[in-house]
Amino acid sequence: MAQSTLSRFKNFDAYAKTLDDFRVKTTTGAAVTLVSAIIILILLLGEFLDYRSIHLESSLVVDSGRKEKMSIDFDITFPKIPCYILTLDVMDVAGEHQSDITHSVYKVQLAPDGTEIKRERSPNLGNTGPDPKDVDEGYCGKCGGAEPPESGCCNTCEEVRQAYVRQGWSFNRPEGIEQCVREGYMEKMKEQANQGCRMHGQLTVNKVAGNFHIAPGRSFQRSSMHVHDIQQYLEHGLDFSHHIKHLSFGEKVPKVVNPLDDQTVNNAEGLFMFQYYIKVVGTTYYYLDKLPVRTNQYSVTQFNRNLQYKDALGQIHQPNGLPGVFFNFDISPMMVVQVEERKSFTSFLTGVCAIVGGIFTVASIIDGAIWRAERTLKRKMELGKAL
């Protein structure tokens, strides 16, 4: 009974064996077997590496964030403009203005050959002028005709300049101001005339459309307009050649290169306005072994124009814009979701079986075809000899 059951069970064998006496081994069969084994090993190695590697799967969703802030990291060098000239301002469509940014922004004075001279963070980004000098107790300096501050006195050149800004006046004749003469303002400016400036740091802005710009002269509001005091720079012009070492919106992500990183603009002498139009897209990275990261990617287009132009008589006209470097950013309503994924072990096993089975099947077909061709050719040759 047990023997009968075992015999019936053998009928399920889908891999019936042939006797060794009926097997024919050939040289071509050995060659095909060796080649197929090498191919299997190569493909199995590739399958294993693919199983161990991490892939990023992307999807697009609507950005549901509200009332968010966004950080902007930047590192920009102006090799031909001294630091005291440059001012950094931020504004957005919500009406928020940040003039002369005072936090997390550093300026580095550069020699003509690009070496670093002085690094500092200042509450007044454009103030790289002379240090205030000690004055007699009870001294109360005049403000050059401008309205004085709450203290009623302008005891330093910087305080006079601030009074001019509040008044909406141009500060282009410091040599006629007592405090500036005492502090050696003009000598200091001449000393820095051939220097460059590197500006780097981080800004925090509303996540709405806006811009931040680096431009000459101190900025102030006049009749709800954003104005820069650039009168003293119009005659000689400025060379706004610049190198953007890094510009990113949001948290930095390893191995992600931004479009404006390591970009250089040369030969910008005159009164050029460089405008970068940036489209910011929110991005969330989900990692296998660490917490998610919310940041931003961006695309950019660039437009430049020279504001300094001459008419037919050769006369230079006032510019119809503000020279400088402008980064105009807009926020996309969509968000990119990047998810790290790795192949499952079952997928790896499926791939291994497919490789081994597929290669052996194809190899057996090729070997059978070669063997039949050899037999046919051999018969014809024997038939030819018989005739």
XYZ file of C-alpha atoms in Angstrom:
387
model
C 0.000 0.000 0.000
C 2.771 2.423 0.956
C 4.670 1.460 -2.190
C 1.587 2.119 -4.325
C 1.109 5.565 -2.744
C 4.748 6.462 -3.349
C 4.463 5.373 -6.977
C 1.400 7.555 -7.491
C 3.213 10.507 -5.829
C 6.117 10.129 -8.294
C 3.684 10.930 -11.112
C 3.757 14.588 -9.935
C 7.485 14.878 -10.835
C 7.690 17.598 -13.510
C 11.441 17.086 -13.867
C 11.722 13.528 -15.165
C 15.326 12.310 -15.308
C 17.046 10.559 -18.199
C 19.609 7.815 -17.857
C 23.263 8.806 -18.106
C 23.614 6.389 -21.028
C 21.217 8.554 -23.050
C 23.003 11.842 -22.340
C 25.384 13.275 -24.920
C 28.015 15.780 -23.786
C 29.605 18.039 -26.423
C 32.360 20.660 -26.577
C 29.920 23.348 -27.726
C 27.625 22.452 -24.826
C 30.480 22.972 -22.381
C 31.290 26.339 -23.961
C 27.644 27.460 -23.779
C 27.462 26.331 -20.129
C 30.622 28.246 -19.187
C 29.488 31.449 -20.932
C 26.017 31.263 -19.369
C 27.544 30.750 -15.895
C 29.698 33.883 -16.322
C 26.666 35.894 -17.465
C 24.644 34.649 -14.495
C 27.379 35.714 -12.063
C 27.572 39.208 -13.590
C 23.804 39.689 -13.536
C 23.533 38.353 -9.987
C 26.171 40.842 -8.835
C 24.239 43.687 -10.492
C 20.997 42.467 -8.904
C 22.624 42.391 -5.457
C 24.057 45.898 -5.829
C 20.641 47.128 -6.953
C 19.074 45.443 -3.919
C 21.499 47.189 -1.561
C 21.245 50.628 -3.232
C 18.747 53.332 -2.244
C 16.432 54.891 -4.819
C 14.551 58.203 -4.643
C 10.915 58.036 -5.664
C 9.351 61.426 -6.499
C 5.747 62.560 -6.321
C 3.980 65.910 -6.614
C 1.404 67.153 -4.080
C -0.230 70.464 -3.186
C 1.767 72.446 -0.618
C -0.578 72.845 2.347
C 1.772 74.926 4.494
C 0.480 78.252 5.866
C 2.138 81.183 7.635
C 5.546 79.603 7.140
C 8.957 81.228 7.256
C 11.755 80.411 4.845
C 15.501 80.710 5.354
C 17.838 81.880 2.592
C 21.535 81.001 2.784
C 23.838 83.005 0.539
C 27.525 83.594 -0.098
C 28.282 86.259 -2.726
C 31.552 88.012 -3.548
C 31.911 91.425 -5.202
C 35.619 91.698 -6.100
C 35.475 95.359 -7.193
C 33.088 97.039 -4.728
C 34.059 97.888 -1.110
C 31.785 96.771 1.722
C 30.830 100.254 2.912
C 28.949 100.876 -0.359
C 26.743 97.766 -0.303
C 23.386 97.431 1.421
C 21.233 94.318 1.758
C 17.437 94.712 1.838
C 14.484 92.319 1.768
C 10.875 93.001 0.788
C 7.838 90.884 -0.076
C 4.306 91.176 -1.457
C 2.879 91.097 2.084
C 4.375 94.556 2.593
C 7.169 93.559 4.981
C 10.461 95.393 4.430
C 13.780 94.629 6.048
C 16.326 97.351 5.357
C 20.016 97.124 6.233
C 19.736 93.575 7.576
C 21.269 93.396 11.051
C 21.238 89.686 11.932
C 23.181 86.642 10.712
C 24.853 88.564 7.883
C 28.621 88.874 7.663
C 30.827 91.027 5.490
C 34.448 90.358 4.636
C 36.719 93.061 3.257
C 38.876 91.744 0.421
C 42.158 93.014 -0.981
C 42.416 93.522 -4.776
C 44.004 90.056 -5.067
C 41.044 88.481 -3.237
C 42.734 87.819 0.112
C 40.743 88.443 3.270
C 41.446 91.676 5.194
C 38.734 91.937 7.808
C 35.657 89.951 8.778
C 32.853 91.250 10.945
C 29.141 91.263 11.597
C 27.766 94.767 11.927
C 24.369 96.161 12.899
C 24.851 98.506 9.953
C 25.856 96.501 6.923
C 26.945 99.551 4.983
C 28.948 101.013 7.856
C 32.543 100.068 7.260
C 33.656 103.645 7.692
C 35.721 105.338 10.401
C 35.439 104.533 14.071
C 33.762 107.255 16.181
C 36.252 109.521 17.963
C 35.972 110.514 21.594
C 34.610 113.994 22.152
C 34.454 116.289 25.136
C 31.758 115.652 27.699
C 28.786 117.845 26.978
C 29.554 118.019 23.255
C 26.456 118.140 21.043
C 27.123 117.973 17.330
C 24.854 119.413 14.676
C 23.060 117.173 12.201
C 23.848 119.181 9.084
C 20.404 120.719 8.908
C 18.565 117.420 9.248
C 16.158 116.671 12.070
C 18.195 115.399 15.070
C 17.482 112.101 16.814
C 15.788 111.804 20.216
C 19.074 112.682 21.966
C 19.072 115.984 20.082
C 22.703 115.556 18.951
C 24.661 113.949 16.123
C 28.040 113.286 17.704
C 29.398 110.922 15.033
C 29.528 110.847 11.259
C 27.248 107.799 11.274
C 24.625 109.634 13.339
C 24.675 112.516 10.848
C 24.259 110.054 7.985
C 21.335 108.377 9.768
C 19.711 111.783 10.243
C 20.096 112.427 6.505
C 18.462 109.064 5.771
C 15.484 109.856 8.008
C 15.158 113.192 6.265
C 15.350 111.534 2.831
C 18.475 113.477 1.852
C 21.465 112.275 -0.092
C 24.650 111.889 1.970
C 27.108 112.824 -0.788
C 29.159 115.648 0.757
C 30.706 114.187 3.937
C 33.799 116.388 3.575
C 31.712 119.364 4.693
C 30.510 117.726 7.909
C 32.510 118.362 11.073
C 32.078 114.874 12.564
C 33.139 113.134 9.325
C 36.218 115.332 8.992
C 37.206 114.632 12.591
C 36.853 110.876 12.118
C 38.712 110.852 8.793
C 35.711 109.574 6.855
C 37.023 110.516 3.410
C 40.495 109.065 4.106
C 38.887 105.811 5.183
C 36.781 105.685 2.046
C 39.815 106.304 -0.184
C 41.698 103.551 1.639
C 38.911 101.081 0.822
C 38.313 102.297 -2.732
C 40.118 99.361 -4.388
C 38.819 96.694 -2.030
C 36.243 94.006 -2.705
C 33.576 92.561 -0.450
C 32.264 89.108 0.352
C 28.800 88.947 1.908
C 27.434 85.760 3.399
C 24.919 84.679 5.990
C 21.293 83.706 6.393
C 18.016 85.591 5.953
C 14.605 84.637 7.320
C 11.674 85.727 5.159
C 7.956 85.044 4.786
C 7.211 82.188 2.418
C 5.558 84.479 -0.116
C 6.745 86.143 -3.305
C 9.366 88.828 -2.751
C 12.960 89.770 -3.370
C 16.213 90.498 -1.642
C 18.821 92.676 -3.249
C 22.341 93.957 -2.737
C 22.647 97.519 -3.987
C 24.817 100.614 -3.422
C 23.964 103.333 -0.917
C 21.850 103.303 2.207
C 18.137 102.563 1.781
C 15.169 104.410 3.239
C 11.438 104.849 2.691
C 10.115 107.930 0.932
C 6.387 108.302 0.197
C 5.923 104.518 0.573
C 8.725 103.939 -1.925
C 11.950 102.029 -1.341
C 14.817 104.418 -2.187
C 18.620 104.117 -2.172
C 21.012 107.021 -1.839
C 23.163 106.445 -4.951
C 23.754 110.022 -6.094
C 27.462 109.938 -5.258
C 28.021 106.790 -7.381
C 26.304 107.916 -10.595
C 29.228 109.895 -11.994
C 31.855 107.137 -11.970
C 29.653 104.048 -12.020
C 30.264 100.741 -10.243
C 31.546 97.359 -11.353
C 28.966 94.855 -10.119
C 30.899 91.799 -11.260
C 30.082 89.072 -8.769
C 30.556 85.437 -7.907
C 27.711 83.476 -6.304
C 29.391 80.726 -4.332
C 26.167 79.454 -2.807
C 22.467 80.317 -2.765
C 19.832 78.028 -1.255
C 16.298 78.354 0.086
C 15.689 76.287 3.190
C 17.748 73.623 4.903
C 20.809 72.356 3.046
C 20.585 68.805 1.718
C 23.758 66.786 1.007
C 24.587 66.053 -2.642
C 22.034 68.605 -3.896
C 23.574 71.266 -6.167
C 21.608 74.496 -6.613
C 21.371 76.191 -10.036
C 23.185 79.367 -8.944
C 25.979 77.706 -6.980
C 29.441 78.687 -8.248
C 28.146 81.172 -10.861
C 30.310 84.118 -11.972
C 29.454 87.348 -13.806
C 32.353 89.471 -15.099
C 32.806 92.767 -16.956
C 29.869 94.544 -15.313
C 31.364 98.038 -15.154
C 28.826 100.847 -15.362
C 25.447 100.828 -13.631
C 24.189 97.314 -14.239
C 21.041 95.782 -12.802
C 21.325 91.998 -12.512
C 17.983 90.321 -11.961
C 17.571 86.654 -11.115
C 13.994 85.387 -11.334
C 13.684 82.355 -9.096
C 10.833 79.839 -8.838
C 10.948 78.142 -5.430
C 9.380 74.690 -5.053
C 8.906 73.182 -1.596
C 10.540 69.770 -1.225
C 10.308 67.156 1.510
C 12.833 64.320 1.791
C 11.838 61.145 3.632
C 14.873 59.061 4.583
C 15.157 55.430 5.613
C 17.453 56.076 8.571
C 16.781 59.650 9.734
C 14.071 62.252 10.233
C 12.360 63.930 7.245
C 13.795 67.210 5.943
C 11.627 70.066 4.624
C 13.513 72.359 2.270
C 13.174 73.952 -1.180
C 14.479 73.540 -4.695
C 14.445 76.274 -7.313
C 14.843 77.092 -10.978
C 16.179 80.425 -12.221
C 16.268 82.723 -15.242
C 18.484 85.795 -15.538
C 18.057 89.249 -17.067
C 20.713 92.009 -17.104
C 20.625 95.599 -18.308
C 22.893 98.625 -18.142
C 21.084 101.592 -16.590
C 23.741 104.074 -17.676
C 23.064 105.322 -21.196
C 23.948 108.284 -23.400
C 21.710 110.248 -25.754
C 22.597 111.368 -29.274
C 24.563 114.329 -27.862
C 26.688 112.089 -25.640
C 25.078 113.252 -22.402
C 24.702 110.666 -19.613
C 21.145 110.467 -18.265
C 19.924 109.478 -14.838
C 19.305 105.723 -14.558
C 15.687 104.575 -14.634
C 16.334 101.850 -12.080
C 18.538 100.795 -9.201
C 21.905 99.169 -9.991
C 22.740 96.033 -8.043
C 22.001 92.334 -7.837
C 18.347 91.386 -7.345
C 16.972 87.967 -6.460
C 13.233 87.941 -7.184
C 11.619 84.775 -5.861
C 8.145 83.344 -6.284
C 6.671 80.375 -4.403
C 5.135 77.413 -6.238
C 1.820 76.055 -4.849
C 3.080 72.507 -5.435
C 5.467 70.435 -3.337
C 7.840 67.677 -4.415
C 8.010 64.648 -2.118
C 11.199 62.573 -2.374
C 11.067 59.201 -0.627
C 14.060 56.914 -0.166
C 13.224 53.310 -1.019
C 15.107 50.038 -1.162
C 14.147 46.782 -2.921
C 12.477 44.191 -0.692
C 14.123 40.810 -0.139
C 11.278 39.038 -1.971
C 11.904 41.261 -5.022
C 15.589 40.367 -4.816
C 14.770 36.615 -4.728
C 12.379 37.023 -7.652
C 15.104 38.732 -9.663
C 17.640 36.011 -8.817
C 15.247 33.240 -9.936
C 14.414 35.141 -13.126
C 18.100 35.571 -13.981
C 19.108 31.964 -13.293
C 16.055 30.395 -14.931
C 16.068 32.736 -17.906
C 19.750 32.305 -18.700
C 19.624 28.504 -18.396
C 16.518 28.349 -20.586
C 18.054 30.520 -23.299
C 21.339 28.602 -23.038
C 19.572 25.237 -23.461
C 17.765 26.536 -26.557
C 21.050 27.761 -28.069
C 22.845 24.531 -27.185
C 20.040 22.415 -28.680
C 20.067 24.457 -31.880
C 23.838 24.089 -32.238
C 23.681 20.342 -31.534
C 20.949 19.759 -34.128
C 22.853 21.825 -36.686
C 25.991 19.773 -36.070
C 24.090 16.469 -36.473
C 22.429 17.644 -39.694
C 25.756 18.792 -41.140
C 27.415 15.530 -40.115
C 24.719 13.430 -41.858
C 25.053 15.411 -45.053
C 28.807 14.995 -45.028
C 28.456 11.192 -44.499
C 25.845 11.019 -47.277
C 28.169 12.862 -49.605
C 30.986 10.425 -48.953
C 28.680 7.464 -49.601
C 27.706 8.855 -52.991
